[in-house]
PDB file of C-alpha atoms in Angstrom:
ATOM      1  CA  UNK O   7      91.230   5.814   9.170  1.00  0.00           C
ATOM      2  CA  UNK O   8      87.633   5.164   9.641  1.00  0.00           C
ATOM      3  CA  UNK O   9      84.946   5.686   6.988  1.00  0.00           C
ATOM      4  CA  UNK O  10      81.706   6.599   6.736  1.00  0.00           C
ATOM      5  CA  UNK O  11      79.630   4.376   9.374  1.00  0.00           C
ATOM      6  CA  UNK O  12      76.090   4.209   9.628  1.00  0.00           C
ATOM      7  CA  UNK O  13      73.595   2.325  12.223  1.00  0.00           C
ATOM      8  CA  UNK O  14      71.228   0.620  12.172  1.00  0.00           C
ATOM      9  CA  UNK O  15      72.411  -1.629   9.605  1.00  0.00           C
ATOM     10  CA  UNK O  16      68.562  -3.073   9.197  1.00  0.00           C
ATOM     11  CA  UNK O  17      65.028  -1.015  10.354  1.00  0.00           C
ATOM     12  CA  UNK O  18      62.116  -2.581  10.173  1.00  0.00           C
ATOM     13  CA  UNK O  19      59.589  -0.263  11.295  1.00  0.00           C
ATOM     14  CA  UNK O  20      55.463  -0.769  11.423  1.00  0.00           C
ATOM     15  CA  UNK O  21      53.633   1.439   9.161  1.00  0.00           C
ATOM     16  CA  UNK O  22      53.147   4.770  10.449  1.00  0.00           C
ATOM     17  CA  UNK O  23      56.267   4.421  13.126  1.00  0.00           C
ATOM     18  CA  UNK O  24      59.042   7.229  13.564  1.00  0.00           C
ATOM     19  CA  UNK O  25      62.234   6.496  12.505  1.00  0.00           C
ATOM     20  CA  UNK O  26      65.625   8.290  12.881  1.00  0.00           C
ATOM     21  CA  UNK O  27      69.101   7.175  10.830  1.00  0.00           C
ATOM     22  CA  UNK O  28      71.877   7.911  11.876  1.00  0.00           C
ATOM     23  CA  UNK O  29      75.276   8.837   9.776  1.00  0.00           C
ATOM     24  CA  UNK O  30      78.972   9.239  11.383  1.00  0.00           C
ATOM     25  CA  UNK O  31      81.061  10.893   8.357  1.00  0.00           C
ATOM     26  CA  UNK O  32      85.028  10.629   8.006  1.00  0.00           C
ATOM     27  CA  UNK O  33      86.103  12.711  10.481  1.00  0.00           C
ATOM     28  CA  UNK O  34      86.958  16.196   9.111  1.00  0.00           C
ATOM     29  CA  UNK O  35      84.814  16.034   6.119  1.00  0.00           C
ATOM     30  CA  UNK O  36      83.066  19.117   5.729  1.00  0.00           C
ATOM     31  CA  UNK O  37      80.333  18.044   3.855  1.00  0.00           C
ATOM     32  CA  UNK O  38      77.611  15.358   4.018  1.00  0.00           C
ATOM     33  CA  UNK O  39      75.090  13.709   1.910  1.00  0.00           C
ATOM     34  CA  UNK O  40      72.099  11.586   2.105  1.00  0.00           C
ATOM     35  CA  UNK O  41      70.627   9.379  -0.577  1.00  0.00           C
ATOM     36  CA  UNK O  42      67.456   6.994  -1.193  1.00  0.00           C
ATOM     37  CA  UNK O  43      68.360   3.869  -3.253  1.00  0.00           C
ATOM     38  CA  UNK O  44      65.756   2.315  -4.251  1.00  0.00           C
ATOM     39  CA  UNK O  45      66.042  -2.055  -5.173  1.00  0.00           C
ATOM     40  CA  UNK O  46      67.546  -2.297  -8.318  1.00  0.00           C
ATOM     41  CA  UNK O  47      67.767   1.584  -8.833  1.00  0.00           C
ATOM     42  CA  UNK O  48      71.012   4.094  -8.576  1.00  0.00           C
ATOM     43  CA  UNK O  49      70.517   6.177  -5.730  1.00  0.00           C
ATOM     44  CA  UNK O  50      69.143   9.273  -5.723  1.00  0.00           C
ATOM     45  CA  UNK O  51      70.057  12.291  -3.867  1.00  0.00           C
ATOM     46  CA  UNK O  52      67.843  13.523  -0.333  1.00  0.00           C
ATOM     47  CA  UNK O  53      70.016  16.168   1.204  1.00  0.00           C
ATOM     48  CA  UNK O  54      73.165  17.938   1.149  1.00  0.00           C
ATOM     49  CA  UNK O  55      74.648  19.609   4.539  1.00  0.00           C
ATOM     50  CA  UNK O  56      77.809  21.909   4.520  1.00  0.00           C
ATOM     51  CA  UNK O  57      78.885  21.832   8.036  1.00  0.00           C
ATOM     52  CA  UNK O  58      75.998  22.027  10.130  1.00  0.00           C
ATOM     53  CA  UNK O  59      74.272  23.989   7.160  1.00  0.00           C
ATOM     54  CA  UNK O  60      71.468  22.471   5.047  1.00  0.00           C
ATOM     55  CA  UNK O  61      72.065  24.309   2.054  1.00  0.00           C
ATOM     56  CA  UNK O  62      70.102  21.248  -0.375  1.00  0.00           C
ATOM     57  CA  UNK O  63      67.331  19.964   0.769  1.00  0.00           C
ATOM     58  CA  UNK O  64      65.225  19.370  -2.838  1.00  0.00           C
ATOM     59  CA  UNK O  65      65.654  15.727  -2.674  1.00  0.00           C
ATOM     60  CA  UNK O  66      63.444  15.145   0.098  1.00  0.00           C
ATOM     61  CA  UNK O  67      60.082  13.145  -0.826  1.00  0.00           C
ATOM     62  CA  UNK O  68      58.268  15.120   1.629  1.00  0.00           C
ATOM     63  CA  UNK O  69      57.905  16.979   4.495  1.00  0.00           C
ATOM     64  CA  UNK O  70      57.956  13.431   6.453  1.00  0.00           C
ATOM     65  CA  UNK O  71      61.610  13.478   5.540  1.00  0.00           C
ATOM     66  CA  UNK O  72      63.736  15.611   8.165  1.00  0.00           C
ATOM     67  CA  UNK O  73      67.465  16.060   8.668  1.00  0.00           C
ATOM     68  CA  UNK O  74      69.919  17.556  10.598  1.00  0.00           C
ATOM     69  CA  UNK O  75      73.380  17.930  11.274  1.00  0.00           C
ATOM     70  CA  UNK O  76      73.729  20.518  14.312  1.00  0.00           C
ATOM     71  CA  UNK O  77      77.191  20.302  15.401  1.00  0.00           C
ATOM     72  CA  UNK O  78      78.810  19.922  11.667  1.00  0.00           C
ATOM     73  CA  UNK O  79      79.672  16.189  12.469  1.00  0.00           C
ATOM     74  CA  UNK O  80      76.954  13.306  12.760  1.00  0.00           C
ATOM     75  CA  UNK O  81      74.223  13.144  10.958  1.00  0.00           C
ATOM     76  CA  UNK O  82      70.473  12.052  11.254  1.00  0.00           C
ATOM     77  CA  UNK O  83      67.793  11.262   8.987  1.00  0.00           C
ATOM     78  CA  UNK O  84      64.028  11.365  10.404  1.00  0.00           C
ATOM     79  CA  UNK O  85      61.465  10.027   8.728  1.00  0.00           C
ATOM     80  CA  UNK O  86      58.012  10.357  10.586  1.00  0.00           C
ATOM     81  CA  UNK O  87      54.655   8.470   9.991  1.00  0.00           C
ATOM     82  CA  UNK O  88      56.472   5.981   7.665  1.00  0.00           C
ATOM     83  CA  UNK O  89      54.411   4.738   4.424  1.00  0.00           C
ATOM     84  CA  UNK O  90      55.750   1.167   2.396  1.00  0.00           C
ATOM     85  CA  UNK O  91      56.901   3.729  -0.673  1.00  0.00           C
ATOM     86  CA  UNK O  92      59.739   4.666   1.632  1.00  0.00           C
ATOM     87  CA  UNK O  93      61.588   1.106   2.281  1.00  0.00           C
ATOM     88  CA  UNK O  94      64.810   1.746   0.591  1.00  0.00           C
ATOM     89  CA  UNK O  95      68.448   1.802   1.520  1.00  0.00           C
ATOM     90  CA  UNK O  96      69.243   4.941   2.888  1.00  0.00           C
ATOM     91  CA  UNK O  97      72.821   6.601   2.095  1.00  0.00           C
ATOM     92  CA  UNK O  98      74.553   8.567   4.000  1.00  0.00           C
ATOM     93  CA  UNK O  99      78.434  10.080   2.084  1.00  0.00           C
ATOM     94  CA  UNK O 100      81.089  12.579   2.949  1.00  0.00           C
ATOM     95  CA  UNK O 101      83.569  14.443   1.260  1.00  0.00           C
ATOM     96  CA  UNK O 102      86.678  16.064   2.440  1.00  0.00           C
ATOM     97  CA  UNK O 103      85.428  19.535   0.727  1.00  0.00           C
ATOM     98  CA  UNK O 104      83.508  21.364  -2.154  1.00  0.00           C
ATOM     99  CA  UNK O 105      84.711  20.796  -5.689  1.00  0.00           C
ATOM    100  CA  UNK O 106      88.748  20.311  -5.619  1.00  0.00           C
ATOM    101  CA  UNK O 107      87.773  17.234  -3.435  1.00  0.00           C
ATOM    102  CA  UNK O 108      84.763  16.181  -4.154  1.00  0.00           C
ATOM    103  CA  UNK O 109      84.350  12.630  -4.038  1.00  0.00           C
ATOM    104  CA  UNK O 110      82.053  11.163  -1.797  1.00  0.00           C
ATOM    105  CA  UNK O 111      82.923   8.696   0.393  1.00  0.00           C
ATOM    106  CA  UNK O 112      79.749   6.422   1.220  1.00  0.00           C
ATOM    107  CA  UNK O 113      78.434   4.228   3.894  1.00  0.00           C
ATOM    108  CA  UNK O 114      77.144   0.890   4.177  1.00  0.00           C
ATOM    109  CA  UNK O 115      73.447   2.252   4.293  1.00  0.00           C
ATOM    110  CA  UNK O 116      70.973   1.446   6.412  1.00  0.00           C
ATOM    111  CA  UNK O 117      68.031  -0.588   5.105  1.00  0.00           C
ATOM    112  CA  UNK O 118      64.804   0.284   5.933  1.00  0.00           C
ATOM    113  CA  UNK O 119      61.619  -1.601   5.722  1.00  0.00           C
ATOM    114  CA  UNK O 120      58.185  -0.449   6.712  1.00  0.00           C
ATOM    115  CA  UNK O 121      55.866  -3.476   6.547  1.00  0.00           C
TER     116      UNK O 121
ATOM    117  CA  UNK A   9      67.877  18.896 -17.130  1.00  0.00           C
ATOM    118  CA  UNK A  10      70.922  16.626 -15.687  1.00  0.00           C
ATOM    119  CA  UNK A  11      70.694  13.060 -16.472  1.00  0.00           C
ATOM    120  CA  UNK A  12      72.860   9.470 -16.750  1.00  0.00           C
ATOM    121  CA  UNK A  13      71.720   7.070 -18.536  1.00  0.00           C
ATOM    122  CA  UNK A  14      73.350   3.389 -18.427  1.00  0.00           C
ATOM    123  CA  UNK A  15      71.307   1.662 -21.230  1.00  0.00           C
ATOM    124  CA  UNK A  16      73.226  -1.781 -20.209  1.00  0.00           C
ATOM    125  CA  UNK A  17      71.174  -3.374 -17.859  1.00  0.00           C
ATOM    126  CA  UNK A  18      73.056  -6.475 -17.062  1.00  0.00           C
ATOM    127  CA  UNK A  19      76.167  -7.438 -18.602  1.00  0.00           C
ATOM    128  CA  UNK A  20      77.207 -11.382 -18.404  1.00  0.00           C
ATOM    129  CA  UNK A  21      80.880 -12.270 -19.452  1.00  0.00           C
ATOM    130  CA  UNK A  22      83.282 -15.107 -18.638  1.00  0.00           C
ATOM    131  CA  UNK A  23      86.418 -14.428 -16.648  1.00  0.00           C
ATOM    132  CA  UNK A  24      89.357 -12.713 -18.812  1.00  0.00           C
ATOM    133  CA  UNK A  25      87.399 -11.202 -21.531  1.00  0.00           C
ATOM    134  CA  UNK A  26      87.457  -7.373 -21.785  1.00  0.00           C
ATOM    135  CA  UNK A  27      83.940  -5.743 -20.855  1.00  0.00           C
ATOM    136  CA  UNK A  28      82.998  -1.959 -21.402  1.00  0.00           C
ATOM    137  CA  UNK A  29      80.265  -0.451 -19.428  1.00  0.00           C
ATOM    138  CA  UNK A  30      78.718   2.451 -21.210  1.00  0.00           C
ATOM    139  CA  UNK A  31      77.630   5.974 -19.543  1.00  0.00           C
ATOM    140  CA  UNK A  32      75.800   8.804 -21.267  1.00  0.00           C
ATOM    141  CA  UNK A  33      75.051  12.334 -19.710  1.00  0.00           C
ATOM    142  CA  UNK A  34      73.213  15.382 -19.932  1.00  0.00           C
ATOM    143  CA  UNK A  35      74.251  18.592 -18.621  1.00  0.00           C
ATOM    144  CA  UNK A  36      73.790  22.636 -19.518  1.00  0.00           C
ATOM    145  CA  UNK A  37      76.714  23.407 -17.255  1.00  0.00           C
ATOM    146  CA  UNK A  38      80.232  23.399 -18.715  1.00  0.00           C
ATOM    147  CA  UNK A  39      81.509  23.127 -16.107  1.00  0.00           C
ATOM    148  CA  UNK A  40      80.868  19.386 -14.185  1.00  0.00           C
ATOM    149  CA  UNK A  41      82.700  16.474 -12.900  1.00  0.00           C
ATOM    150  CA  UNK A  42      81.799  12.500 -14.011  1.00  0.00           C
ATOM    151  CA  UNK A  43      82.390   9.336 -11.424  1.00  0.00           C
ATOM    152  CA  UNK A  44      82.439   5.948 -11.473  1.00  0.00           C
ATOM    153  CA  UNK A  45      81.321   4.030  -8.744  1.00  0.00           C
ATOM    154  CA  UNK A  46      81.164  -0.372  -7.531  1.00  0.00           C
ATOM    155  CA  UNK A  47      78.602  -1.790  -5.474  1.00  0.00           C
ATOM    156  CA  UNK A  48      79.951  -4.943  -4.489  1.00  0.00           C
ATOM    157  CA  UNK A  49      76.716  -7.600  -3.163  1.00  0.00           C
ATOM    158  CA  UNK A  50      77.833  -6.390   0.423  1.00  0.00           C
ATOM    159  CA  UNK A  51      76.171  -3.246  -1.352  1.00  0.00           C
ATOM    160  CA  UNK A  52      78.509  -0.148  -0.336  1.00  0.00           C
ATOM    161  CA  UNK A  53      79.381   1.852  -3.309  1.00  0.00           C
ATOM    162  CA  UNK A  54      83.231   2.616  -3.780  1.00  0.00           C
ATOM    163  CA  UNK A  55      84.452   5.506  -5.246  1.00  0.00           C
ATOM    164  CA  UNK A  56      86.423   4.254  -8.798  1.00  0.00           C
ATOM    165  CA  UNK A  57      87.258   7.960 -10.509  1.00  0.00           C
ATOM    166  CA  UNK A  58      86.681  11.460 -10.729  1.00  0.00           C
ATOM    167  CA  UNK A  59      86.772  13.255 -13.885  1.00  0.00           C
ATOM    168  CA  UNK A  60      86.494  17.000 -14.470  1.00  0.00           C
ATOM    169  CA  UNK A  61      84.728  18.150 -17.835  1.00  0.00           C
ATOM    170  CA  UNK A  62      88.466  19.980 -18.814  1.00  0.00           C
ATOM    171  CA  UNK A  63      90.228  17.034 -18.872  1.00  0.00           C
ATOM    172  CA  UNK A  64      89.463  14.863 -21.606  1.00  0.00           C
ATOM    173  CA  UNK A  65      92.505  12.612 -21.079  1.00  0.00           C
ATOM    174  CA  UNK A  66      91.927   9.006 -21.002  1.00  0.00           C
ATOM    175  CA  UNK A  67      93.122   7.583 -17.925  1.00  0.00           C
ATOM    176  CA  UNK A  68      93.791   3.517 -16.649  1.00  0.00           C
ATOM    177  CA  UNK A  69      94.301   2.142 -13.551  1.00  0.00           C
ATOM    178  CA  UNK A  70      95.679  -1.395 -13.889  1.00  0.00           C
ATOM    179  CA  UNK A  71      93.179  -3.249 -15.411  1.00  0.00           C
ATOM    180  CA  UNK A  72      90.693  -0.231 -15.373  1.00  0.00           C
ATOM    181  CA  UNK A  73      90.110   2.578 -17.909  1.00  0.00           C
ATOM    182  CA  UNK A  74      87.853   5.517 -19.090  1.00  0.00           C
ATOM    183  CA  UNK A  75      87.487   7.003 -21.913  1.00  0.00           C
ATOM    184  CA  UNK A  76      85.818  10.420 -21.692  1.00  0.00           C
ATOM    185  CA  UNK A  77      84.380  11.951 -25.258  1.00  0.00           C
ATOM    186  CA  UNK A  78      82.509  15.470 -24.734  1.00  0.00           C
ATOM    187  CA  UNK A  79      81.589  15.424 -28.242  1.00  0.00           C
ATOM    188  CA  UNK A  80      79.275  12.183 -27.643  1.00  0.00           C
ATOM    189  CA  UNK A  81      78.804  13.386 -23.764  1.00  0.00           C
ATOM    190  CA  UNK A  82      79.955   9.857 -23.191  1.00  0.00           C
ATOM    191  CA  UNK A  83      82.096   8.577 -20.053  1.00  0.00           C
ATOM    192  CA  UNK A  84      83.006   4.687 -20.474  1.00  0.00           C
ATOM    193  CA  UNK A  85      84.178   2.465 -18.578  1.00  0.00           C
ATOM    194  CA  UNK A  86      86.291  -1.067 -19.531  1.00  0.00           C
ATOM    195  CA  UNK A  87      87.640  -3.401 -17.320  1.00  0.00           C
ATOM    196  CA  UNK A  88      90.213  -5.543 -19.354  1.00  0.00           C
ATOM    197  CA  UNK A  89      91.148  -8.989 -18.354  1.00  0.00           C
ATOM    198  CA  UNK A  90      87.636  -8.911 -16.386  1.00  0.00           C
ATOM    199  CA  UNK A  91      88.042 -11.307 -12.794  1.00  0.00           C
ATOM    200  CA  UNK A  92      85.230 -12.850 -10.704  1.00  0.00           C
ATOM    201  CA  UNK A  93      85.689 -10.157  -8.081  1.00  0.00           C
ATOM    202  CA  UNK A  94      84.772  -7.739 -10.488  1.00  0.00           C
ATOM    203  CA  UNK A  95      80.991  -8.645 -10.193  1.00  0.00           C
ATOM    204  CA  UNK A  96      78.994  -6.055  -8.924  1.00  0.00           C
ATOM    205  CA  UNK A  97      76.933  -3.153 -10.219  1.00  0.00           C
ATOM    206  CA  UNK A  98      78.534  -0.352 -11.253  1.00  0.00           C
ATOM    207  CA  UNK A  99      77.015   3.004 -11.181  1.00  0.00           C
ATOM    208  CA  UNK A 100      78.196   6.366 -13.632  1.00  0.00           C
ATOM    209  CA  UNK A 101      77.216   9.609 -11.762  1.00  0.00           C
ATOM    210  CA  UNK A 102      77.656  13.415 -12.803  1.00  0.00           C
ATOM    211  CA  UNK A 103      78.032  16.673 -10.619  1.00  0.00           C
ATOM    212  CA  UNK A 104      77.178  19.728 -11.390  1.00  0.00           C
ATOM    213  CA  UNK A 105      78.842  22.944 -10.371  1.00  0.00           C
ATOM    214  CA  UNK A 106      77.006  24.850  -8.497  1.00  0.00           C
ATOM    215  CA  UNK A 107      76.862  27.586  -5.373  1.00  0.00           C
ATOM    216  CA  UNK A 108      75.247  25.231  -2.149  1.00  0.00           C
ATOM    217  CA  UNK A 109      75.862  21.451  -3.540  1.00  0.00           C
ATOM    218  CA  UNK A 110      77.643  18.892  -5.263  1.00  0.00           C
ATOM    219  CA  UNK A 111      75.233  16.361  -5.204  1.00  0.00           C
ATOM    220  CA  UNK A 112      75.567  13.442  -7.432  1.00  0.00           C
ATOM    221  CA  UNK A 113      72.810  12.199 -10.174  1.00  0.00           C
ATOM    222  CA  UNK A 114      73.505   8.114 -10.634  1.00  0.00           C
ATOM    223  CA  UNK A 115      72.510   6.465 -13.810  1.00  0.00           C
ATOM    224  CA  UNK A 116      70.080   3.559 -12.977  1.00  0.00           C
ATOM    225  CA  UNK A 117      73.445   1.178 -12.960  1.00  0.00           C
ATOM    226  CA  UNK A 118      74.978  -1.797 -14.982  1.00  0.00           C
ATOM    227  CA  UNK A 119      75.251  -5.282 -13.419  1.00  0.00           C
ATOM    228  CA  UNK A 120      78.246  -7.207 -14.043  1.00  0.00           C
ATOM    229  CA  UNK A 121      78.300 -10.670 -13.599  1.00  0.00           C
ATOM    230  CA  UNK A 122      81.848 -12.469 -14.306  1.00  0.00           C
ATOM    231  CA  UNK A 123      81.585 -16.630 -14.522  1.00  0.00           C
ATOM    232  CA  UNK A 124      84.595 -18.711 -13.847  1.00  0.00           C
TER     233      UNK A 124
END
Protein backbone atom coordinates (compact mmCIF):
# COMPACT_ATOMS: atom_id res chain seq x y z
CA UNK A 1 0.00 0.00 0.00
CA UNK A 2 0.94 3.56 0.16
CA UNK A 3 3.31 5.09 2.72
CA UNK A 4 3.77 7.97 4.42
CA UNK A 5 3.64 10.97 1.75
CA UNK A 6 4.44 14.37 2.39
CA UNK A 7 4.24 17.73 0.12
CA UNK A 8 5.91 20.02 -0.60
CA UNK A 9 8.91 18.13 -1.29
CA UNK A 10 11.06 21.66 -1.22
CA UNK A 11 9.83 25.25 0.70
CA UNK A 12 11.65 27.99 0.31
CA UNK A 13 10.04 30.61 2.19
CA UNK A 14 11.29 34.53 2.79
CA UNK A 15 12.13 35.30 6.26
CA UNK A 16 9.27 36.03 8.33
CA UNK A 17 6.67 34.09 5.77
CA UNK A 18 3.94 31.50 7.05
CA UNK A 19 4.38 28.19 6.22
CA UNK A 20 2.16 25.06 6.56
CA UNK A 21 3.51 21.15 5.90
CA UNK A 22 1.57 18.89 5.20
CA UNK A 23 1.74 14.92 6.20
CA UNK A 24 -0.65 12.02 4.69
CA UNK A 25 0.12 8.90 7.12
CA UNK A 26 -0.46 5.09 6.07
CA UNK A 27 -3.86 4.85 6.10
CA UNK A 28 -5.14 3.36 9.40
CA UNK A 29 -2.24 4.31 11.46
CA UNK A 30 -3.36 5.62 14.58
CA UNK A 31 -0.60 7.56 15.46
CA UNK A 32 1.58 10.31 13.94
CA UNK A 33 4.80 12.00 14.44
CA UNK A 34 6.69 14.98 13.41
CA UNK A 35 10.42 15.53 13.51
CA UNK A 36 13.13 18.40 12.77
CA UNK A 37 16.34 17.00 11.18
CA UNK A 38 18.69 19.16 11.16
CA UNK A 39 21.95 18.82 8.12
CA UNK A 40 24.10 16.31 9.26
CA UNK A 41 22.09 15.70 12.57
CA UNK A 42 19.57 12.62 13.59
CA UNK A 43 16.28 13.97 13.81
CA UNK A 44 14.76 15.08 16.63
CA UNK A 45 11.30 14.72 17.77
CA UNK A 46 8.44 17.97 17.39
CA UNK A 47 5.14 16.34 18.09
CA UNK A 48 3.32 13.28 18.72
CA UNK A 49 -0.63 13.01 17.80
CA UNK A 50 -2.80 9.93 18.83
CA UNK A 51 -5.69 10.18 16.56
CA UNK A 52 -6.66 13.61 16.32
CA UNK A 53 -5.16 14.05 19.95
CA UNK A 54 -1.94 15.99 20.63
CA UNK A 55 -0.93 14.26 23.57
CA UNK A 56 3.25 15.40 22.98
CA UNK A 57 3.85 18.47 22.05
CA UNK A 58 7.47 19.18 24.09
CA UNK A 59 9.44 19.05 20.99
CA UNK A 60 8.25 22.13 19.59
CA UNK A 61 11.00 25.05 19.37
CA UNK A 62 8.41 27.51 20.07
CA UNK A 63 5.21 28.76 20.07
CA UNK A 64 5.86 29.62 16.16
CA UNK A 65 5.60 25.88 15.75
CA UNK A 66 1.79 24.71 15.46
CA UNK A 67 0.20 21.39 14.58
CA UNK A 68 -2.78 19.70 14.08
CA UNK A 69 -4.39 16.70 13.11
CA UNK A 70 -8.34 17.31 13.41
CA UNK A 71 -9.91 14.48 11.75
CA UNK A 72 -7.26 11.66 13.07
CA UNK A 73 -5.84 11.36 9.44
CA UNK A 74 -3.63 14.16 7.69
CA UNK A 75 -1.48 16.07 9.25
CA UNK A 76 -0.10 19.74 9.19
CA UNK A 77 2.77 21.47 10.50
CA UNK A 78 2.58 25.48 10.78
CA UNK A 79 5.30 27.35 11.30
CA UNK A 80 4.57 31.22 11.44
CA UNK A 81 7.01 34.24 11.13
CA UNK A 82 9.81 31.86 9.95
CA UNK A 83 13.53 32.70 11.27
CA UNK A 84 16.88 30.93 9.20
CA UNK A 85 17.37 28.62 12.62
CA UNK A 86 14.34 26.74 11.37
CA UNK A 87 15.53 25.45 7.70
CA UNK A 88 15.61 21.81 8.30
CA UNK A 89 13.96 18.74 6.90
CA UNK A 90 10.83 18.31 8.44
CA UNK A 91 9.52 14.59 9.27
CA UNK A 92 6.46 13.55 9.34
CA UNK A 93 6.02 9.16 10.59
CA UNK A 94 3.19 6.85 11.42
CA UNK A 95 2.71 3.82 13.18
CA UNK A 96 0.06 1.25 13.02
CA UNK A 97 -0.42 1.61 17.04
CA UNK A 98 1.14 2.26 20.57
CA UNK A 99 3.85 -0.09 21.75
CA UNK A 100 3.07 -3.80 20.28
CA UNK A 101 3.52 -1.93 16.88
CA UNK A 102 5.46 0.68 17.22
CA UNK A 103 7.62 1.31 14.44
CA UNK A 104 7.39 4.33 12.64
CA UNK A 105 7.00 4.45 9.25
CA UNK A 106 8.55 7.83 7.81
CA UNK A 107 8.18 10.14 4.94
CA UNK A 108 10.30 11.64 2.46
CA UNK A 109 10.33 15.05 4.44
CA UNK A 110 9.83 18.15 3.28
CA UNK A 111 12.79 20.55 3.14
CA UNK A 112 12.45 23.80 4.21
CA UNK A 113 14.55 26.81 3.65
CA UNK A 114 13.98 30.29 4.92
CA UNK A 115 16.51 32.57 3.20
CA UNK B 1 17.90 11.63 30.86
CA UNK B 2 17.41 9.44 27.47
CA UNK B 3 20.22 9.58 25.13
CA UNK B 4 22.04 7.67 21.86
CA UNK B 5 25.13 8.23 21.23
CA UNK B 6 26.86 6.96 17.82
CA UNK B 7 30.54 7.97 18.51
CA UNK B 8 31.35 6.74 14.71
CA UNK B 9 31.05 9.58 12.69
CA UNK B 10 31.85 8.29 9.30
CA UNK B 11 32.81 4.90 8.57
CA UNK B 12 34.78 4.23 5.05
CA UNK B 13 35.18 0.48 3.97
CA UNK B 14 35.67 -1.31 0.65
CA UNK B 15 32.96 -3.56 -0.72
CA UNK B 16 32.82 -7.17 1.07
CA UNK B 17 34.46 -6.40 4.27
CA UNK B 18 32.33 -6.77 7.44
CA UNK B 19 31.53 -3.25 9.14
CA UNK B 20 29.90 -2.79 12.69
CA UNK B 21 28.19 0.38 13.52
CA UNK B 22 28.17 1.02 17.20
CA UNK B 23 25.06 2.43 19.38
CA UNK B 24 25.12 3.35 23.05
CA UNK B 25 22.00 4.40 25.20
CA UNK B 26 20.80 5.86 28.22
CA UNK B 27 17.61 5.18 29.78
CA UNK B 28 15.96 5.05 33.61
CA UNK B 29 13.05 3.09 32.23
CA UNK B 30 13.27 -0.71 32.11
CA UNK B 31 11.14 -0.95 30.14
CA UNK B 32 12.10 0.55 26.27
CA UNK B 33 12.42 -0.54 22.78
CA UNK B 34 15.89 0.14 20.46
CA UNK B 35 15.69 0.69 16.37
CA UNK B 36 17.76 0.82 13.69
CA UNK B 37 17.13 2.95 10.96
CA UNK B 38 18.91 3.78 6.83
CA UNK B 39 18.85 6.99 5.24
CA UNK B 40 19.67 6.26 1.84
CA UNK B 41 21.09 9.90 -0.16
CA UNK B 42 17.36 10.07 -1.45
CA UNK B 43 17.23 10.81 2.45
CA UNK B 44 14.00 8.81 3.76
CA UNK B 45 14.82 6.82 6.75
CA UNK B 46 13.75 3.02 6.62
CA UNK B 47 12.81 1.19 9.41
CA UNK B 48 15.75 -1.84 9.85
CA UNK B 49 14.60 -3.44 13.52
CA UNK B 50 12.80 -3.18 16.57
CA UNK B 51 14.08 -4.50 19.70
CA UNK B 52 12.34 -4.66 23.07
CA UNK B 53 14.64 -4.29 26.29
CA UNK B 54 13.33 -8.23 27.32
CA UNK B 55 14.71 -9.72 24.55
CA UNK B 56 18.28 -9.86 24.51
CA UNK B 57 18.47 -12.37 21.65
CA UNK B 58 20.73 -11.60 18.89
CA UNK B 59 18.96 -11.53 15.76
CA UNK B 60 20.28 -11.47 11.65
CA UNK B 61 18.63 -10.76 8.73
CA UNK B 62 20.67 -11.96 5.74
CA UNK B 63 23.57 -10.07 5.75
CA UNK B 64 22.35 -7.91 8.77
CA UNK B 65 22.73 -8.43 12.55
CA UNK B 66 22.42 -6.92 16.12
CA UNK B 67 23.75 -7.67 18.94
CA UNK B 68 21.94 -6.23 21.97
CA UNK B 69 24.08 -6.25 25.51
CA UNK B 70 22.03 -4.52 28.51
CA UNK B 71 24.95 -4.92 30.63
CA UNK B 72 27.03 -2.36 28.33
CA UNK B 73 23.49 -0.60 27.28
CA UNK B 74 24.89 -1.27 23.86
CA UNK B 75 22.75 -2.07 20.57
CA UNK B 76 25.19 -2.85 17.47
CA UNK B 77 24.80 -3.13 14.36
CA UNK B 78 27.11 -5.24 11.53
CA UNK B 79 26.51 -5.57 8.11
CA UNK B 80 28.69 -8.58 6.85
CA UNK B 81 29.78 -8.89 3.32
CA UNK B 82 29.13 -4.92 3.21
CA UNK B 83 27.75 -3.88 -0.76
CA UNK B 84 27.81 -0.42 -2.41
CA UNK B 85 24.08 -0.07 -1.82
CA UNK B 86 24.68 -0.21 1.66
CA UNK B 87 25.96 3.47 1.75
CA UNK B 88 23.94 5.64 3.64
CA UNK B 89 23.69 6.93 7.19
CA UNK B 90 22.38 4.91 9.57
CA UNK B 91 20.68 6.15 12.59
CA UNK B 92 20.21 3.98 16.30
CA UNK B 93 17.09 5.38 18.11
CA UNK B 94 15.47 4.38 21.60
CA UNK B 95 11.76 4.62 22.90
CA UNK B 96 10.71 4.96 25.97
CA UNK B 97 7.58 3.59 27.54
CA UNK B 98 5.48 5.86 28.50
CA UNK B 99 1.50 6.95 29.01
CA UNK B 100 0.89 9.74 25.78
CA UNK B 101 4.06 8.89 23.38
CA UNK B 102 6.46 6.76 21.83
CA UNK B 103 8.55 9.18 20.41
CA UNK B 104 11.91 8.24 19.22
CA UNK B 105 15.43 9.90 20.44
CA UNK B 106 18.07 9.33 17.27
CA UNK B 107 21.72 9.22 17.95
CA UNK B 108 23.46 11.95 15.81
CA UNK B 109 24.03 8.95 13.04
CA UNK B 110 26.97 6.97 11.38
CA UNK B 111 27.82 7.48 7.68
CA UNK B 112 28.69 4.57 5.72
CA UNK B 113 30.43 4.88 2.71
CA UNK B 114 31.16 1.42 0.74
CA UNK B 115 33.90 1.83 -2.38
CA UNK B 116 33.88 -0.61 -5.19
Amino acid sequence: GAGVSQSPRYKVAKRGQDVALRCDPISGHVSLFWYQQALGQGPEFLTYFQNEAQLDKSGLPSDRFFAERPEGSVSTLKIQRTQQEDSAVYLCASSPRVWEDNEQFFGPGTRLTVL
Amino acid sequence: AQKVTQAQTEISVVEKEDVTLDCVYETRDTTYYLFWYKQPPSGELVFLIRRNSFDEQNEISGRYSWNFQKSTSSFNFTITASQVVDSAVYFCALSELSYNTDKLIFGTGTRLQVFP
